[in-house]
Coordinates of C-alpha atoms and ligand atoms in Angstrom, one line a residue:
M129 CA 0.0 0.0 0.0
A130 CA 1.4 3.4 -0.9
D131 CA 1.9 5.9 1.9
V132 CA -1.1 8.2 2.1
L133 CA 1.1 11.3 2.0
E134 CA 3.1 10.2 -1.0
N135 CA 0.0 9.7 -3.2
P136 CA -0.8 12.9 -5.1
G137 CA -4.4 13.2 -6.1
L138 CA -5.4 10.7 -3.5
M139 CA -8.2 12.9 -2.1
D140 CA -9.7 13.3 -5.6
K141 CA -9.6 9.6 -6.2
I142 CA -11.3 8.9 -2.8
V143 CA -14.0 11.5 -3.5
S144 CA -14.6 10.0 -6.9
L145 CA -14.8 6.4 -5.6
C146 CA -17.1 7.5 -2.7
K147 CA -19.5 9.0 -5.3
R148 CA -19.2 6.2 -7.8
R149 CA -19.7 3.4 -5.4
G150 CA -22.2 5.0 -3.0
F151 CA -20.1 5.7 0.0
V152 CA -20.5 9.5 0.4
F153 CA -21.8 12.2 -1.9
P154 CA -22.7 15.9 -1.5
S155 CA -25.9 16.7 0.2
S156 CA -28.6 18.3 -2.1
E157 CA -26.5 17.2 -5.0
I158 CA -29.1 17.6 -7.7
Y159 CA -29.5 21.2 -6.6
G160 CA -25.7 21.8 -6.9
G161 CA -24.8 20.6 -3.4
F162 CA -24.7 22.4 -0.1
N163 CA -21.3 23.4 1.2
G164 CA -20.2 21.4 4.3
F165 CA -23.0 18.8 4.2
W166 CA -22.6 15.2 3.1
D167 CA -24.9 12.2 2.6
Y168 CA -23.7 8.7 3.2
G169 CA -24.9 6.2 0.6
P170 CA -25.5 2.5 0.9
Y171 CA -21.9 1.4 1.5
G172 CA -20.9 4.6 3.4
S173 CA -23.8 4.2 5.9
R174 CA -23.1 0.5 6.4
M175 CA -19.5 1.4 7.2
K176 CA -20.5 4.2 9.5
R177 CA -22.8 1.9 11.4
A178 CA -20.0 -0.7 11.7
V179 CA -17.6 1.9 13.1
E180 CA -20.3 3.2 15.5
N181 CA -21.0 -0.4 16.7
L182 CA -17.3 -1.1 17.1
W183 CA -16.8 2.0 19.2
W184 CA -19.9 1.4 21.3
H185 CA -18.9 -2.2 21.9
E186 CA -15.4 -1.2 22.9
M187 CA -16.4 1.7 25.1
V188 CA -19.7 0.7 26.6
E189 CA -20.8 -2.9 26.1
T190 CA -17.6 -4.4 27.4
R191 CA -17.5 -2.3 30.6
D192 CA -19.8 -2.5 33.6
N193 CA -19.3 1.1 34.7
F194 CA -20.7 2.7 31.5
E195 CA -24.1 4.2 30.8
W196 CA -25.9 5.2 27.6
L197 CA -27.4 8.5 26.6
D198 CA -29.4 9.8 23.7
S199 CA -30.0 13.5 24.2
T200 CA -31.6 16.2 22.1
I201 CA -29.8 18.2 19.5
I202 CA -31.5 21.4 20.6
A203 CA -31.7 22.3 24.3
T204 CA -31.9 25.4 26.3
P205 CA -29.4 28.0 25.1
T206 CA -28.3 28.5 28.7
I207 CA -26.3 25.3 28.4
W208 CA -24.1 27.0 25.7
K209 CA -23.7 30.1 27.9
A210 CA -22.6 27.9 30.8
S211 CA -20.2 25.9 28.6
G212 CA -18.6 29.1 27.2
H213 CA -19.6 28.3 23.6
L214 CA -21.7 31.4 23.2
D215 CA -18.9 33.7 24.3
Q216 CA -15.8 31.9 23.1
F217 CA -16.5 29.4 20.4
S218 CA -15.4 31.5 17.5
D219 CA -12.8 31.9 14.8
L220 CA -11.1 35.2 13.9
M221 CA -12.0 35.9 10.3
T222 CA -10.9 38.5 7.7
D223 CA -12.6 39.3 4.4
C224 CA -10.9 40.4 1.2
K225 CA -12.5 43.6 0.0
Q226 CA -11.6 42.9 -3.6
C227 CA -12.6 39.3 -4.3
K228 CA -14.9 38.9 -1.2
S229 CA -13.2 35.7 -0.1
R230 CA -13.3 35.0 3.7
Y231 CA -10.5 33.4 5.6
R232 CA -9.7 32.1 9.1
V233 CA -6.8 34.3 10.2
D234 CA -5.0 31.4 12.0
Q235 CA -5.0 29.4 8.7
M236 CA -3.4 32.2 6.6
E237 CA 0.3 32.0 5.9
D238 CA 0.4 35.8 5.5
P239 CA -2.6 37.6 7.3
T240 CA -1.9 40.8 5.3
T241 CA -2.5 39.3 1.8
C242 CA -5.5 37.6 0.2
P243 CA -4.4 34.0 -0.8
N244 CA -7.0 34.1 -3.7
C245 CA -6.3 37.4 -5.5
G246 CA -3.2 38.8 -3.7
S247 CA -4.9 42.0 -2.6
K248 CA -3.7 43.6 0.6
D249 CA -7.1 45.2 1.1
L250 CA -8.4 43.0 3.9
T251 CA -10.9 43.9 6.6
E252 CA -9.9 44.1 10.3
P253 CA -10.2 40.5 11.7
R254 CA -13.5 39.9 13.4
E255 CA -14.8 37.1 15.6
F256 CA -17.4 34.7 14.1
N257 CA -19.3 32.4 16.4
L258 CA -19.5 28.8 15.2
M259 CA -22.8 27.9 16.9
M260 CA -25.6 27.0 14.4
K261 CA -28.6 29.2 15.3
T262 CA -32.3 28.5 15.0
F263 CA -35.6 29.6 16.6
V264 CA -37.9 27.6 18.8
G265 CA -41.6 28.5 18.9
P266 CA -43.7 30.7 16.6
V267 CA -41.8 34.0 17.0
F268 CA -38.5 34.5 15.3
D269 CA -36.9 37.0 17.7
D270 CA -34.0 37.1 20.1
E271 CA -36.0 35.6 22.9
H272 CA -36.7 32.5 20.9
V273 CA -33.1 31.9 19.7
A274 CA -31.7 28.4 20.3
Y275 CA -28.7 26.5 19.0
L276 CA -27.9 23.1 17.5
R277 CA -25.4 21.4 19.8
A278 CA -21.8 22.0 18.9
E279 CA -20.6 18.9 20.7
T280 CA -22.4 15.9 22.1
C281 CA -20.8 16.1 25.5
Q282 CA -22.6 19.0 27.0
P283 CA -25.9 17.1 27.5
I284 CA -23.9 14.4 29.2
F285 CA -22.8 16.9 31.8
V286 CA -26.3 18.3 32.1
D287 CA -27.8 14.8 32.6
F288 CA -25.0 13.5 34.8
H289 CA -27.1 13.5 38.0
S290 CA -30.2 11.9 36.5
V291 CA -28.1 9.2 34.8
R292 CA -26.2 8.4 38.0
V293 CA -29.3 8.3 40.2
A294 CA -31.2 6.1 37.7
T295 CA -28.4 3.6 37.4
R296 CA -26.9 3.7 40.9
Q297 CA -23.5 4.1 39.4
K298 CA -20.7 5.1 41.7
V299 CA -17.8 7.3 40.7
P300 CA -15.7 6.4 38.8
F301 CA -18.0 5.7 35.9
G302 CA -18.6 6.9 32.3
I303 CA -21.4 8.1 30.1
A304 CA -21.2 7.7 26.3
Q305 CA -23.1 9.2 23.5
I306 CA -23.0 9.0 19.7
G307 CA -24.8 11.7 17.8
K308 CA -24.9 14.7 15.4
A309 CA -23.0 17.9 16.1
F310 CA -23.3 21.1 14.1
R311 CA -20.8 23.9 13.6
N312 CA -21.1 26.8 11.3
E313 CA -17.6 26.3 10.0
I314 CA -16.6 29.3 7.9
N315 CA -14.5 27.3 5.6
P316 CA -15.6 23.7 5.3
R317 CA -13.0 21.7 3.4
N318 CA -11.0 18.5 2.8
F319 CA -14.1 16.5 1.9
T320 CA -15.8 15.4 5.1
F321 CA -12.9 16.3 7.4
R322 CA -14.3 19.7 8.2
S323 CA -18.1 19.6 7.8
R324 CA -20.9 21.7 9.2
E325 CA -22.9 18.7 10.3
F326 CA -21.0 15.7 11.6
T327 CA -21.2 12.8 14.0
Q328 CA -19.3 12.6 17.2
M329 CA -18.6 9.6 19.5
E330 CA -17.9 11.0 22.9
M331 CA -17.4 9.5 26.3
E332 CA -17.1 11.4 29.6
F333 CA -15.5 9.6 32.5
F334 CA -16.3 11.0 36.0
C335 CA -13.7 10.3 38.6
D336 CA -12.2 11.6 41.8
G337 CA -9.8 14.5 41.0
E338 CA -7.0 12.9 42.9
E339 CA -7.1 10.0 40.4
G340 CA -7.6 12.3 37.4
M341 CA -4.2 12.0 35.8
E342 CA -4.1 8.2 36.2
W343 CA -7.4 7.9 34.4
F344 CA -6.2 10.3 31.7
E345 CA -3.2 8.0 31.1
Y346 CA -5.5 5.0 31.2
W347 CA -7.9 6.4 28.5
K348 CA -5.0 7.6 26.3
E349 CA -3.6 4.1 26.3
Q350 CA -7.0 2.5 25.7
R351 CA -7.7 4.7 22.7
I352 CA -4.3 4.2 21.1
R353 CA -4.7 0.5 21.6
Y354 CA -8.1 0.6 19.9
Y355 CA -6.8 2.3 16.8
R356 CA -3.9 -0.2 16.6
E357 CA -5.7 -3.4 17.3
K358 CA -9.2 -2.8 15.9
L359 CA -8.6 -0.4 13.1
G360 CA -5.1 -1.3 12.1
F361 CA -3.3 2.0 12.4
T362 CA 0.5 1.8 12.9
D363 CA 3.2 4.1 14.2
N364 CA 3.7 5.1 10.5
D365 CA 0.2 6.5 10.1
M366 CA -0.7 7.6 13.6
R367 CA 0.9 10.0 16.1
I368 CA 0.2 11.8 19.3
Y369 CA 0.2 15.6 19.6
V370 CA 0.6 16.8 23.2
H371 CA -1.1 20.1 23.9
E372 CA 1.1 22.6 25.7
K373 CA -1.3 25.5 25.6
L374 CA -4.2 24.3 27.7
A375 CA -7.6 25.8 28.6
H376 CA -7.4 27.3 32.1
Y377 CA -9.4 24.5 33.7
A378 CA -7.7 21.6 31.9
K379 CA -4.8 19.6 33.3
A380 CA -3.7 17.7 30.2
A381 CA -4.8 17.1 26.6
I382 CA -3.6 15.1 23.6
D383 CA -4.8 14.7 20.1
I384 CA -4.5 11.4 18.2
E385 CA -3.6 12.4 14.7
V386 CA -3.5 10.3 11.6
K387 CA -2.5 10.8 8.0
F388 CA -5.1 12.2 5.7
P389 CA -4.5 12.8 2.0
F390 CA -3.8 16.5 2.8
G391 CA -1.4 15.8 5.7
W392 CA -1.6 14.9 9.4
G393 CA -4.9 15.8 11.0
E394 CA -6.7 15.4 14.3
L395 CA -8.9 12.4 14.6
E396 CA -9.6 12.3 18.3
G397 CA -9.0 14.3 21.4
V398 CA -8.4 12.9 24.9
H399 CA -8.8 15.7 27.5
H400 CA -8.6 16.1 31.3
R401 CA -11.3 18.7 31.7
G402 CA -11.1 19.0 35.5
T403 CA -14.3 20.0 37.3
W404 CA -15.0 22.8 34.9
D405 CA -18.1 21.4 33.1
L406 CA -20.0 20.2 36.1
S407 CA -19.1 23.3 38.1
Q408 CA -20.4 25.6 35.3
H409 CA -23.6 23.7 34.9
S410 CA -24.1 23.7 38.7
K411 CA -23.6 27.4 38.8
F412 CA -25.9 28.3 35.8
S413 CA -28.7 25.8 36.7
G414 CA -28.6 26.2 40.5
E415 CA -28.5 22.3 40.8
D416 CA -25.7 20.9 42.9
L417 CA -24.0 18.3 40.7
Q418 CA -21.5 17.2 43.3
Y419 CA -21.2 13.6 44.1
F420 CA -21.5 12.1 47.6
D421 CA -19.1 9.3 48.2
H422 CA -20.9 7.2 50.9
D423 CA -18.0 4.9 51.5
N424 CA -15.8 7.8 52.6
Q425 CA -18.5 10.2 53.7
R426 CA -17.1 12.8 51.3
K427 CA -18.8 15.2 48.9
F428 CA -16.9 16.4 45.8
M429 CA -17.3 17.7 42.3
P430 CA -16.2 14.8 40.0
T431 CA -13.3 15.4 37.6
V432 CA -13.9 14.6 33.9
I433 CA -11.7 12.7 31.4
E434 CA -13.1 12.9 27.9
T435 CA -12.4 11.0 24.7
S436 CA -14.0 12.6 21.7
V437 CA -13.8 11.3 18.1
G438 CA -15.5 12.3 14.9
L439 CA -17.1 9.5 13.1
D440 CA -16.8 11.1 9.7
R441 CA -13.1 11.7 10.2
T442 CA -12.7 8.0 11.2
I443 CA -14.3 7.0 7.9
L444 CA -12.2 9.4 5.9
A445 CA -9.0 8.2 7.7
L446 CA -9.9 4.5 7.1
L447 CA -10.6 5.2 3.4
S448 CA -7.4 7.2 3.0
K449 CA -5.3 4.4 4.5
A450 CA -7.1 1.6 2.7
Y451 CA -7.1 3.0 -0.9
D452 CA -4.8 1.3 -3.2
E453 CA -4.2 0.9 -7.0
E454 CA -2.4 -2.2 -8.0
T455 CA -1.1 -2.8 -11.5
A456 CA 0.1 -6.0 -13.2
A457 CA 3.6 -4.8 -12.3
T458 CA 2.9 -4.7 -8.6
K459 CA 0.6 -7.8 -8.3
K460 CA 0.6 -10.8 -10.6
A461 CA -2.5 -12.8 -9.6
D462 CA -6.0 -12.7 -11.1
L463 CA -5.6 -9.3 -13.0
D464 CA -7.6 -9.1 -16.1
E465 CA -7.6 -5.4 -16.2
D466 CA -4.8 -2.8 -16.1
V467 CA -5.4 -1.5 -12.6
R468 CA -7.0 -3.1 -9.6
V469 CA -8.6 -0.5 -7.3
V470 CA -8.9 -2.0 -3.9
L471 CA -9.8 -0.8 -0.4
H472 CA -7.8 -2.7 2.2
L473 CA -10.3 -2.0 4.9
P474 CA -10.2 -3.8 8.2
P475 CA -12.8 -6.7 7.8
L476 CA -14.5 -5.6 11.0
V477 CA -15.6 -2.3 9.5
A478 CA -15.8 -3.1 5.7
P479 CA -19.3 -2.2 4.5
I480 CA -19.7 -5.7 3.0
Q481 CA -17.7 -8.5 4.7
V482 CA -18.7 -11.4 2.5
A483 CA -19.9 -11.5 -1.1
V484 CA -21.5 -14.6 -2.5
L485 CA -21.0 -15.1 -6.2
P486 CA -22.5 -18.0 -8.1
Q487 CA -20.2 -19.3 -10.9
S488 CA -23.2 -19.4 -13.2
K489 CA -26.8 -18.0 -13.0
K490 CA -27.9 -21.7 -13.2
L491 CA -26.6 -22.0 -9.6
K492 CA -28.7 -19.2 -8.3
E493 CA -31.0 -21.2 -6.1
N494 CA -28.2 -22.8 -4.0
A495 CA -26.0 -19.8 -4.0
Y496 CA -28.8 -17.4 -2.9
A497 CA -29.8 -19.8 -0.1
L498 CA -26.1 -19.8 1.1
Y499 CA -26.1 -16.0 0.9
K500 CA -29.3 -15.7 3.0
D501 CA -27.6 -18.0 5.6
I502 CA -24.4 -16.0 5.7
D503 CA -26.3 -12.7 5.8
R504 CA -27.6 -13.6 9.2
F505 CA -24.2 -13.3 10.7
F506 CA -22.1 -11.0 8.5
R507 CA -22.7 -8.0 6.3
A508 CA -23.2 -9.9 3.0
E509 CA -24.0 -9.2 -0.6
Y510 CA -25.2 -11.4 -3.5
D511 CA -24.0 -10.7 -7.0
E512 CA -24.6 -12.8 -10.1
T513 CA -24.0 -10.3 -12.9
G514 CA -20.9 -10.1 -15.1
S515 CA -17.9 -12.3 -15.2
I516 CA -16.3 -13.6 -12.0
G517 CA -13.3 -11.3 -12.6
K518 CA -15.6 -8.3 -12.9
R519 CA -17.4 -9.2 -9.8
Y520 CA -14.2 -9.6 -7.8
R521 CA -13.1 -6.1 -9.0
R522 CA -16.5 -4.6 -7.9
Q523 CA -16.0 -6.1 -4.4
D524 CA -12.3 -5.1 -4.2
E525 CA -13.4 -1.5 -4.9
I526 CA -15.7 -1.4 -1.9
G527 CA -13.3 -3.3 0.3
T528 CA -15.0 -6.7 0.7
P529 CA -12.4 -8.9 2.4
Y530 CA -13.9 -12.2 1.3
C531 CA -15.7 -13.4 -1.8
I532 CA -17.3 -16.8 -1.8
T533 CA -17.8 -18.6 -5.2
F534 CA -20.4 -21.2 -5.4
D535 CA -19.5 -23.4 -8.4
F536 CA -20.8 -26.6 -10.1
D537 CA -18.6 -28.8 -7.8
S538 CA -20.2 -27.1 -4.7
V539 CA -23.5 -28.9 -5.5
N540 CA -21.8 -32.3 -5.0
D541 CA -19.0 -31.6 -2.4
N542 CA -20.8 -29.0 -0.3
A543 CA -17.7 -26.8 -0.4
V544 CA -17.1 -23.3 -1.8
T545 CA -14.1 -21.2 -2.8
V546 CA -13.2 -18.3 -0.5
R547 CA -11.0 -15.7 -2.1
N548 CA -9.0 -13.3 0.0
R549 CA -9.2 -9.6 -1.1
D550 CA -5.6 -8.7 -0.1
T551 CA -3.6 -11.9 -1.1
M552 CA -6.1 -12.9 -3.8
L553 CA -5.4 -16.5 -2.7
Q554 CA -8.3 -18.9 -2.9
E555 CA -9.2 -21.7 -0.4
R556 CA -11.8 -24.4 -0.5
V557 CA -13.9 -24.5 2.6
N558 CA -16.7 -26.9 3.5
V559 CA -20.1 -25.1 3.9
T560 CA -20.5 -26.6 7.4
Q561 CA -17.3 -24.9 8.5
L562 CA -18.0 -21.6 6.7
R563 CA -19.3 -19.6 9.6
D564 CA -16.5 -20.6 12.0
Y565 CA -14.0 -19.9 9.2
L566 CA -15.4 -16.4 8.5
E567 CA -15.7 -15.4 12.1
K568 CA -12.0 -16.3 12.6
V569 CA -10.7 -14.5 9.5
I570 CA -12.9 -11.4 10.1
G571 CA -11.9 -11.3 13.7
I572 CA -15.4 -11.4 15.3
Ligands
GAP64 N1 -16.1 17.8 23.2 C1 -14.9 18.1 22.7 C2 -14.9 18.4 21.3 O1 -15.9 18.6 20.7 P1 -13.3 19.0 19.3 O2 -11.8 18.8 19.1 O3 -13.9 20.3 18.9 O4 -13.6 18.6 20.8 C3 -13.8 16.5 18.7 O5 -14.1 17.8 18.4 C4 -13.7 15.7 17.4 O6 -14.9 15.9 16.6 C5 -12.5 16.1 16.6 O7 -11.4 15.4 16.9 C6 -13.0 15.6 15.2 O8 -12.8 14.3 15.0 C7 -14.5 15.9 15.2 N2 -14.8 17.2 14.6 C8 -14.7 18.4 15.1 N3 -15.1 19.4 14.3 C9 -15.4 18.7 13.1 C10 -15.9 19.2 11.8 N4 -16.2 20.4 11.6 N5 -16.2 18.2 10.9 C11 -16.0 16.9 11.2 N6 -15.5 16.4 12.3 C12 -15.3 17.3 13.3

């Protein structure tokens, strides 16, 4: 596989494959698109769901001290006052008076010159708040203004007390949520990397402040291990950025960065947020969100360790790492066309894990019955159109790790041929062993 950063034009190729094969395409496309908004098609949404399920399983289902939450996207605006978003969640922007382009000052190489037309006639930098605004109720005035959540974690803090009481959890414990977040990004770019509507997978871990740094280290290690073991990232394509400039309430923060086609970019943040969030919501709501530790007869405001990752960025990172073009010169086996486009996706998150392909349409009945059987346990697809070679290519392009060919011999020996996407090697497997075999190679 080529290194992501040494593959010029990779982003264009990924965008094109995503459109062609139904992973991701622009929202409102037949109207010319809508900047910063993306729709996930049949394969993209399967992959998204697979990543969500993997994260949820890893963070919540395998742990006793974790709770679920599904909060609203719109809530009282006071939440965003308390969190600081209304006052501070903004970018410093400047406009070019000549060509009317708008830029984030911190992203300009030279803040005195327009990168588009070269003019030096720029406006004084101004703050633009990133919160998405709407109105709730029949009157569209200042009193009815509300905001779409800019991060999924704030409702977790607001609901902390209710969740804890309902579940009788003791500190330390965590609350996780997967859901949409919205930011009025001034300059959405790099495909889905910076969107205006995106999905976050966030977990807030509530602990005693004295143990805060230990838990921070624990979660940092857990998350790095997850990327290595579950998603296949290596030291070559993942690195840790340690924040030196911290928010006044934070004790430590790191970003997990991975290689995107445009360079290194943040995928996830692990943050020690201290007692800031619960203290702010206690202050603004008047509800005491402190925790009473019965064992030690002690009341305290829990410290929070957060892990926060964008689902869309995870998908883009996986596609960037997986995309490959093989030519006859680089791979000899089963090439009947000049270039094999293949996504080497981890089988756990590939949109289709197993494709069932009858050697001939005459074998449809048996092959389809086998597909229905497999489909109960794996994300599966049935394809009978075109030559076997073409069908393999189709599956390679969407990252299907295993193709099963049902041939004329299968009718008699009850065995099928399993073809591996990456090695292109083929193995004969008895149908009675197939489920065990696939579970093992897929890593379920
Ligand atoms: N609660 C902490 C928080 O929201 P953040 O660094 O602003 O922190 C966390 O966002 C993650 O959400 C990022 O690491 C990134 O993966 C994702 N994210 C943030 N802004 C995004 C955007 N405009 N488009 C896509 N993903 C975004």
